[in-house]
Tab-separated table of C-alpha atoms in Angstrom:
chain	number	residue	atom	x	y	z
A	22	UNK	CA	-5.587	1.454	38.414
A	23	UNK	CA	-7.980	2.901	40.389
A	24	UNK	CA	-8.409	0.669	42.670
A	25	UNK	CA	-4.695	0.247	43.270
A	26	UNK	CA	-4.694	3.958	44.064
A	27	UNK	CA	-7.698	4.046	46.106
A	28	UNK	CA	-5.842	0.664	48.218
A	29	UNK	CA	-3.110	2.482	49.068
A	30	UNK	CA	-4.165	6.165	49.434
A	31	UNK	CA	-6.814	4.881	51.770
A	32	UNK	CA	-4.831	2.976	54.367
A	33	UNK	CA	-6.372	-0.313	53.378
A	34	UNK	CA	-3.064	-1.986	52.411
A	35	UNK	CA	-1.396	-3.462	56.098
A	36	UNK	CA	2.071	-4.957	54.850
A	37	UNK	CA	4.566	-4.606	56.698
A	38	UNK	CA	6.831	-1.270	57.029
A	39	UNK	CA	9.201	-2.902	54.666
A	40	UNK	CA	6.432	-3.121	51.791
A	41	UNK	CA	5.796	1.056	51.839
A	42	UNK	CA	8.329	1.881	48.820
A	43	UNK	CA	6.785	-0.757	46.707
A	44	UNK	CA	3.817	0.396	47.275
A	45	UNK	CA	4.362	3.545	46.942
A	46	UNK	CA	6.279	2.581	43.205
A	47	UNK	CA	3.120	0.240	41.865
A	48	UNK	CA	0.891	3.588	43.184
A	49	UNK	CA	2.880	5.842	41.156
A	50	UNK	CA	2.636	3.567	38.310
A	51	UNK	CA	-1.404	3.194	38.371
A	52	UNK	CA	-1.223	6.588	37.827
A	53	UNK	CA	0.604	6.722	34.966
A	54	UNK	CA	-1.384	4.093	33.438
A	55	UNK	CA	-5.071	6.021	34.373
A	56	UNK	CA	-3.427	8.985	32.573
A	57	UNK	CA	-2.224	6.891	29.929
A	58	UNK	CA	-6.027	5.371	29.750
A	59	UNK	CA	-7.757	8.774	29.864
A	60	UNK	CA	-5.229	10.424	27.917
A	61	UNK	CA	-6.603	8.001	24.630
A	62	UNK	CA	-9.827	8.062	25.455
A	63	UNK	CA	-10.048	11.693	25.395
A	64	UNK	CA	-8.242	11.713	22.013
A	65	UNK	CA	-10.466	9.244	20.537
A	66	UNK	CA	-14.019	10.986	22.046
A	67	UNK	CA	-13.106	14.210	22.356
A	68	UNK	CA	-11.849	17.026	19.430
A	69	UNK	CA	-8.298	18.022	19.467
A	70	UNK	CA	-7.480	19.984	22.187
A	71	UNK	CA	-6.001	23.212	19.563
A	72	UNK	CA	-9.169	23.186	18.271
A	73	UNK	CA	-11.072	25.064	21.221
A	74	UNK	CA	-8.606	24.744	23.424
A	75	UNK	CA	-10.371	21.941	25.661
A	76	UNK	CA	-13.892	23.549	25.677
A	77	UNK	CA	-15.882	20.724	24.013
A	78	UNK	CA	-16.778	17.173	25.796
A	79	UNK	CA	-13.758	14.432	26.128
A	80	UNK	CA	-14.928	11.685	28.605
A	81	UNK	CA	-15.807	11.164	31.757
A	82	UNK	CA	-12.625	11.188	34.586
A	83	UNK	CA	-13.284	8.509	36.704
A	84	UNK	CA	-10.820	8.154	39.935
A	85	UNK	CA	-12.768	5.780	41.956
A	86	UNK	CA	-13.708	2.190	41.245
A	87	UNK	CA	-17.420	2.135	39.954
A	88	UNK	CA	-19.943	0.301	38.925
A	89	UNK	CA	-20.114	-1.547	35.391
A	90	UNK	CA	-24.104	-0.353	35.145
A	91	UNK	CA	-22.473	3.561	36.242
A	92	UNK	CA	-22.871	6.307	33.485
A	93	UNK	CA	-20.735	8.662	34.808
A	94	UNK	CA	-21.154	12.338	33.005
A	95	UNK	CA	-18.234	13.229	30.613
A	96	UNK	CA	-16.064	16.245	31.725
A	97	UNK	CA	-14.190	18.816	29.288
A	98	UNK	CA	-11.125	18.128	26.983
A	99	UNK	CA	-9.263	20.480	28.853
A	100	UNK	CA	-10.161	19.030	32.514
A	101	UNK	CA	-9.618	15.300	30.950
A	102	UNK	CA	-5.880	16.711	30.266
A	103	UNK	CA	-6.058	18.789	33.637
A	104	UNK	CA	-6.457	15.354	35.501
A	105	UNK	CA	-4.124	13.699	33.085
A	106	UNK	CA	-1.518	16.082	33.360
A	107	UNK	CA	-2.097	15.555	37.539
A	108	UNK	CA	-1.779	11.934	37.671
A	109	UNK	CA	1.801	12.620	35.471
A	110	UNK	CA	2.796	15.397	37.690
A	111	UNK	CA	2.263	13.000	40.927
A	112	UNK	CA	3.759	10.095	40.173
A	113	UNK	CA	6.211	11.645	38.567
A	114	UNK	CA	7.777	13.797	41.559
A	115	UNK	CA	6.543	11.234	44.079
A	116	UNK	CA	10.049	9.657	42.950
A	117	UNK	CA	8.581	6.395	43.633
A	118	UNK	CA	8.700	5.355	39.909
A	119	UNK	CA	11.886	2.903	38.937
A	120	UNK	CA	14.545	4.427	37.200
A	121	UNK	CA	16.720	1.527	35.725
A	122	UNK	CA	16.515	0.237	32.046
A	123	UNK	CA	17.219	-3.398	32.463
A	124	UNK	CA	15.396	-6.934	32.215
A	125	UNK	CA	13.755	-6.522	35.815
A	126	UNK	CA	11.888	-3.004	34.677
A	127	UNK	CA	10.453	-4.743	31.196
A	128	UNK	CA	6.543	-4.168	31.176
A	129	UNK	CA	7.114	-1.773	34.576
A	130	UNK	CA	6.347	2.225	33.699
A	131	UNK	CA	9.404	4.031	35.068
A	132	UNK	CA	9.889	7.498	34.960
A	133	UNK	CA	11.542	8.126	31.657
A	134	UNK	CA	8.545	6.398	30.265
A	135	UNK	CA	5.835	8.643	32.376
A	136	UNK	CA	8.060	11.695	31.366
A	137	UNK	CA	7.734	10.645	27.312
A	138	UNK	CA	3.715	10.077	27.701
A	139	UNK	CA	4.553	13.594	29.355
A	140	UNK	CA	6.077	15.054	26.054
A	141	UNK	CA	3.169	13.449	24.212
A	142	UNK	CA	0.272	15.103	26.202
A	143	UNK	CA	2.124	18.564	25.538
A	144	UNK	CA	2.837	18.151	22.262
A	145	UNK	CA	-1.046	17.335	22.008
A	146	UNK	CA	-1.891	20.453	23.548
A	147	UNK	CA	0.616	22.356	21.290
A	148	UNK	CA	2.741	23.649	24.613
A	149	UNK	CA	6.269	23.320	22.550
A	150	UNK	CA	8.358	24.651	25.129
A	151	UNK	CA	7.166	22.248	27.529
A	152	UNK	CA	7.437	19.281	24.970
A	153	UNK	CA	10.912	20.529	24.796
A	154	UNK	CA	12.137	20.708	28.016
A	155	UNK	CA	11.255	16.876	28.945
A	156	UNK	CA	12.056	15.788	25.842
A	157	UNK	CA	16.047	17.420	26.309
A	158	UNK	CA	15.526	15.319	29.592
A	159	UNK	CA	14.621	12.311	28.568
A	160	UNK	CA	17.373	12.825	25.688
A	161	UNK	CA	20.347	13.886	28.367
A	162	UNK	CA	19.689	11.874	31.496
A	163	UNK	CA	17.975	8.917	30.787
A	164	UNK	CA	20.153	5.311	29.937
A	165	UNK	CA	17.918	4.930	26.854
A	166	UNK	CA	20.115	5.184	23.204
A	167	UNK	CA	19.256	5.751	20.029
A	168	UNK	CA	19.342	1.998	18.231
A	169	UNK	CA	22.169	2.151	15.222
A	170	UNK	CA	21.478	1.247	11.855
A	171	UNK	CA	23.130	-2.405	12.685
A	172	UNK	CA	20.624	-2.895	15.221
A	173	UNK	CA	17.553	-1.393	14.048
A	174	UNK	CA	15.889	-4.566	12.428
A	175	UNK	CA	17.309	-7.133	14.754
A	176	UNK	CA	16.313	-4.685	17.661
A	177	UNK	CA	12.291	-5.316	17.444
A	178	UNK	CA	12.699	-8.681	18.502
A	179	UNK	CA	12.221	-8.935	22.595
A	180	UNK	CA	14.341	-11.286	23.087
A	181	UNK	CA	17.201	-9.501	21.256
A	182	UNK	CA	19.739	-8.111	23.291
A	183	UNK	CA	19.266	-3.903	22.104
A	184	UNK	CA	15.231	-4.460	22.316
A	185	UNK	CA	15.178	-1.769	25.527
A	186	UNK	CA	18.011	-0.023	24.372
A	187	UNK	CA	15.108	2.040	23.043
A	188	UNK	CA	11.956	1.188	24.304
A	189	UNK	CA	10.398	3.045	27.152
A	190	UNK	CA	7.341	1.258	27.605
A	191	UNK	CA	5.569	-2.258	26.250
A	192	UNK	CA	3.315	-4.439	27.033
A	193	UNK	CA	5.030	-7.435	27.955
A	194	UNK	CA	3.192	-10.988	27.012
A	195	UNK	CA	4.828	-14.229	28.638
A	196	UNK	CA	3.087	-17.177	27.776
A	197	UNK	CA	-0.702	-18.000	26.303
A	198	UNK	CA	-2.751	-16.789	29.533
A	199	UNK	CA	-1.484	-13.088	28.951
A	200	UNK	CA	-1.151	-12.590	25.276
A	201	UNK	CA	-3.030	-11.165	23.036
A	202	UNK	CA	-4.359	-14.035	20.704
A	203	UNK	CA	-5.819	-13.028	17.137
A	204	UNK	CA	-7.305	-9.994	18.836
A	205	UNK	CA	-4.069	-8.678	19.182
A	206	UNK	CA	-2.236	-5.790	17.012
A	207	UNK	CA	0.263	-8.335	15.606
A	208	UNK	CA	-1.801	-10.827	14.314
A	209	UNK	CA	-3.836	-8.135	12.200
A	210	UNK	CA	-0.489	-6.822	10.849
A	211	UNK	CA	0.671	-10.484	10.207
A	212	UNK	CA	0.739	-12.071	6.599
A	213	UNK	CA	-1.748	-14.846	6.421
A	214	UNK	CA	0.480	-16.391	4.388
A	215	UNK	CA	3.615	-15.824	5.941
A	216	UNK	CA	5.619	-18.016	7.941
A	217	UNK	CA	3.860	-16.550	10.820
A	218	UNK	CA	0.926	-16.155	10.105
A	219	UNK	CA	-2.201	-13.475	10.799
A	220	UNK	CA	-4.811	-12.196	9.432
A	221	UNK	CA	-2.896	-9.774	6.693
A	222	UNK	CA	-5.246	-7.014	7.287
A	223	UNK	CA	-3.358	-4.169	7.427
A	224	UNK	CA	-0.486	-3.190	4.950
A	225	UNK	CA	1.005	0.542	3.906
A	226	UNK	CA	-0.203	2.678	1.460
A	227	UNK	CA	1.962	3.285	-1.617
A	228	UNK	CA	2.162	6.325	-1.060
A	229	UNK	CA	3.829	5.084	2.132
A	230	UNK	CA	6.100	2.351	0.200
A	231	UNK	CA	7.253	5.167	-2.545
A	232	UNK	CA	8.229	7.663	0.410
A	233	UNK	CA	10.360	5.035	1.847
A	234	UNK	CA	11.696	3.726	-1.048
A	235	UNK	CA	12.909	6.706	-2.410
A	236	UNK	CA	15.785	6.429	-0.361
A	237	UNK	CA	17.069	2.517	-0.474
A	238	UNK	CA	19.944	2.800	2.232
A	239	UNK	CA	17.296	3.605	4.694
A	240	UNK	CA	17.389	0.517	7.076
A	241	UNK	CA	13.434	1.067	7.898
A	242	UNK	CA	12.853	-0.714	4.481
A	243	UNK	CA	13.922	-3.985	6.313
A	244	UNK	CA	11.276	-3.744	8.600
A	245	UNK	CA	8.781	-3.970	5.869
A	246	UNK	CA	8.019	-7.882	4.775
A	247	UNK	CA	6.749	-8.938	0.611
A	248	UNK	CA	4.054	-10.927	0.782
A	249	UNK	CA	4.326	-14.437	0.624
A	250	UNK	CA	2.110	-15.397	-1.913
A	251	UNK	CA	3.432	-12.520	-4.137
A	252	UNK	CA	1.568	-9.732	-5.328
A	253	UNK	CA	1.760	-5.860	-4.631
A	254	UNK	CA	4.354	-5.167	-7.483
A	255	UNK	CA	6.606	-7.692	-5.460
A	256	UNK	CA	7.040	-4.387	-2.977
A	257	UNK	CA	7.448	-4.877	0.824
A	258	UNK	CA	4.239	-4.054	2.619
A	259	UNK	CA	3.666	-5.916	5.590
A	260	UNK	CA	4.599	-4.059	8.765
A	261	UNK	CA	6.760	-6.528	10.888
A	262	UNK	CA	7.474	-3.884	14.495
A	263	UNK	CA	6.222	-7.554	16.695
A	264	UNK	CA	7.992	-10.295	14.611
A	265	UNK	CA	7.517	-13.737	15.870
A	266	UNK	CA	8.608	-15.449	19.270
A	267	UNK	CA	9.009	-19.288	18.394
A	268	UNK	CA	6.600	-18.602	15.212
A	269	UNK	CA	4.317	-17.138	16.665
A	270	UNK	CA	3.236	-13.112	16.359
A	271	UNK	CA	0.967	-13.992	19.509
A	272	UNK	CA	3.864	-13.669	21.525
A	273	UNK	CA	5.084	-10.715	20.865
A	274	UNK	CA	5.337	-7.519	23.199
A	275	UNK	CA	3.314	-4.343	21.954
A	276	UNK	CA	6.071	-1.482	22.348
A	277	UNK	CA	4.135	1.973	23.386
A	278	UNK	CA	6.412	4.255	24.549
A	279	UNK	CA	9.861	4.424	22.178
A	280	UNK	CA	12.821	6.858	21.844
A	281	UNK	CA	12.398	7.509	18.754
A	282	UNK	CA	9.421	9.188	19.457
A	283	UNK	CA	10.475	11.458	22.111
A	284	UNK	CA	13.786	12.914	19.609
A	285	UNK	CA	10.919	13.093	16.777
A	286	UNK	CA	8.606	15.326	18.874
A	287	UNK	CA	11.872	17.251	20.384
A	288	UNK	CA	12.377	18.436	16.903
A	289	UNK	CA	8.828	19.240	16.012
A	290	UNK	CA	8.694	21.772	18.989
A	291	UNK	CA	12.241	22.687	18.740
A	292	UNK	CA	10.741	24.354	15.277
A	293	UNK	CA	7.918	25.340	16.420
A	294	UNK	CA	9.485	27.525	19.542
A	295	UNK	CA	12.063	28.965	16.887
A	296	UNK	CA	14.899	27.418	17.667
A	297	UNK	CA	16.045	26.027	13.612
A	298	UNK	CA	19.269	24.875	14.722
A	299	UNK	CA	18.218	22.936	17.138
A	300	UNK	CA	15.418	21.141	15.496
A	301	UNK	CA	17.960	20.164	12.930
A	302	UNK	CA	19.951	18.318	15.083
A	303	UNK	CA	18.029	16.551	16.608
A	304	UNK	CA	16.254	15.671	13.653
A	305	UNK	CA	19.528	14.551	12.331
A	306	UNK	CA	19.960	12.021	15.305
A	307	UNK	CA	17.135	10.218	14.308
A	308	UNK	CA	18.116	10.419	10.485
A	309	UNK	CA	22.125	8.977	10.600
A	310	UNK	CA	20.598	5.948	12.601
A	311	UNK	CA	18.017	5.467	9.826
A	312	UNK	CA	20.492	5.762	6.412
A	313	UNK	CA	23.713	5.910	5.662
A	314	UNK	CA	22.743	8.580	2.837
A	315	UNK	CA	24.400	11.498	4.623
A	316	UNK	CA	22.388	13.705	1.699
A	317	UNK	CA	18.980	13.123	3.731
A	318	UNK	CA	20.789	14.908	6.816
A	319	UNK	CA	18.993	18.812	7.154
A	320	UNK	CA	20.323	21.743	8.263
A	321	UNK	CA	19.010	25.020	10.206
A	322	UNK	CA	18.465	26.547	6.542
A	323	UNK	CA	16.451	23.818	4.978
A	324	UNK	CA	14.996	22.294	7.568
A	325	UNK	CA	10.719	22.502	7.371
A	326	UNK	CA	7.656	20.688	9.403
A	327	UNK	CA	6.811	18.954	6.221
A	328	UNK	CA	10.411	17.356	6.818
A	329	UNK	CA	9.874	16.450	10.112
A	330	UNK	CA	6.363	15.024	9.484
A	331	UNK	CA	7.807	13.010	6.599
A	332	UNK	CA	10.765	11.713	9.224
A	333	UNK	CA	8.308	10.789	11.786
A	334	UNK	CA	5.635	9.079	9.258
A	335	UNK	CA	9.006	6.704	8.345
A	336	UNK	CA	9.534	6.301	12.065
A	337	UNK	CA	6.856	5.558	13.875
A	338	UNK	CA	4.500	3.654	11.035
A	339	UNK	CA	2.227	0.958	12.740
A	340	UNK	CA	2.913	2.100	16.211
A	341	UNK	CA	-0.017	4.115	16.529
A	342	UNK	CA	0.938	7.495	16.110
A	343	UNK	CA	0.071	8.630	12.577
A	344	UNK	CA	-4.350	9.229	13.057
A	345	UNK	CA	-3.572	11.445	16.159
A	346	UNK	CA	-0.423	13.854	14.552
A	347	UNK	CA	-3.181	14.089	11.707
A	348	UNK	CA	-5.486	14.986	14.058
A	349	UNK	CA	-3.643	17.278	16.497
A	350	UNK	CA	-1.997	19.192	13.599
A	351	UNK	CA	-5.646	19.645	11.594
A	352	UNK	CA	-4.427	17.262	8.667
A	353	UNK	CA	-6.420	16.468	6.113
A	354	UNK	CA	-6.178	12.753	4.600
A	355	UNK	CA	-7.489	11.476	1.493
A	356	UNK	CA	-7.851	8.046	0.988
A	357	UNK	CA	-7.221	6.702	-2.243
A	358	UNK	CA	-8.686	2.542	-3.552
């Protein structure tokens, strides 16, 4: 990323006058991507930003090709998001980033997705009403839907036909010299005993499988696979968010950026800026696409953050999400063998 950036702020790129918006679009992108970069490694080296609000050491911010041998000096939590929250705010009202959801943007970052990494920086940094305000963006003027219940399942596939409906952001794998192999998140979350199989490392808790049992109309059981061989109280624990291309979990895009996620974290600061009503409904978006049990819907009266946590545990399980809310929100998790 860097050195695209440092290419094309720097004059170094000659093509012809014609060549200037793209660019200016793959610049805008690099940028997005270094703040996506720096924005996890600050969350995985650094403490959560709520804590001291950015005071203790994150990681270095590096905007510059370097050297591999280089030991650059790490920088605060709060100027890791300071440059993170730069790169966003540039490439975001550069206007250079695509703005179409269609086959020809798939694996591209376009500006709905740099505006829901947006929502998830703030919601990081506990600044609801900012969280809010792209969020209610994203939510009103982007082409990106909700998937139905009908669709939800089906839907993970990429080669089904409401796969971007709702994904923002993935990383797109084509053929054996760009996927991810056995390294890759799929393959650990494959059964090794399944039809396609992977390693069969990772599985929910049942904590997990009772919270999402309890309510059997919830489509989000289907995309939960028994194991093969048996075993586990015959319950479905095998997460299957990158089923199989032609057998094969290797060839499956890793989604990163989702709907979902952005209507999730709308509610969360809806609630926390005070606005109940609000919250609710947007937490019942995500719900009546989820079950058809119209007695899991909230309201402004009931509705809690427990409730929403619970809704976005459901959600968003095996996409990544679950060790940072933990973290950002000052969780505590006990493990149980």
């Amino acid at each position: 990323a860097n050195r695209v950036i440092e290419a094309a702020e720097s004059g170094k790129l000659t093509d012809a006058e014609e060549a200037q918006a793209e660019i200016a679009q793959y610049t805008a992108e690099a940028k997005v991507l270094r703040a996506m970069a720096l924005f996890d490694l600050t969350r995985v080296y650094g403490k959560p930003y709520t804590m001291d609000q950015g005071a203790s050491l994150g990681v270095p911010i590096v905007t510059s090709p370097i050297e591999a041998s280089e030991k650059p000096a790490r920088n605060t939590v709060a100027e890791c998001y300071a440059a993170i929250e730069k790169d966003l705010n540039e490439a975001i009202s550069s206007g250079a980033l695509m703005t179409q959801n269609d086959e020809d943007s798939k694996g591209y970052i376009n500006v709905w997705a740099a505006k829901a990494l947006q929502v998830r920086v703030y919601m990081t940094k506990g600044e609801w009403s900012k969280a809010l305000s792209v969020a209610e963006d994203i939510i009103s003027n982007s082409s990106y839907k909700l998937w139905e219940p009908s669709e939800y399942v089906a839907a993970w596939s990429k080669s089904d036909a409401n796969h971007s409906k709702e994904i923002m952001f993935e990383i797109s794998i084509n053929n054996n010299t760009d996927w991810t192999d056995r390294e890759g998140i799929a393959y650990l979350y494959a059964d090794k005993a399944g039809a396609s199989p992977g390693y069969g490392d990772v599985i929910v808790t049942k904590d997990f499988s009772d919270m999402l049992t309890s309510d059997p109309a919830d489509i989000r059981n289907d995309i939960l696979l028994a194991a093969a061989a048996g075993g586990f109280d015959k319950r479905k624990v095998y997460i299957n968010k990158m089923p199989a291309v032609n057998g094969d979990v290797r060839y499956s895009n890793v989604p990163l950026l989702r709907l979902s996620e952005v209507y999730l974290s709308a509610a969360e600061a809806a609630f926390q800026a005070g606005d109940k009503n609000k919250a609710a409904n947007l937490l019942n978006d995500i719900i009546s696409n989820r079950t058809t049990d119209e007695s899991k819907q909230v309201t402004s009266g009931n509705i809690t953050l427990d409730r929403i946590y619970i809704e976005r545990r459901k959600e968003l399980v095996g996409e990544g999400q679950r060790y940072f809310d933990v973290m950002r929100r000052g969780e505590t998790v006990t493990r149980y063998t």
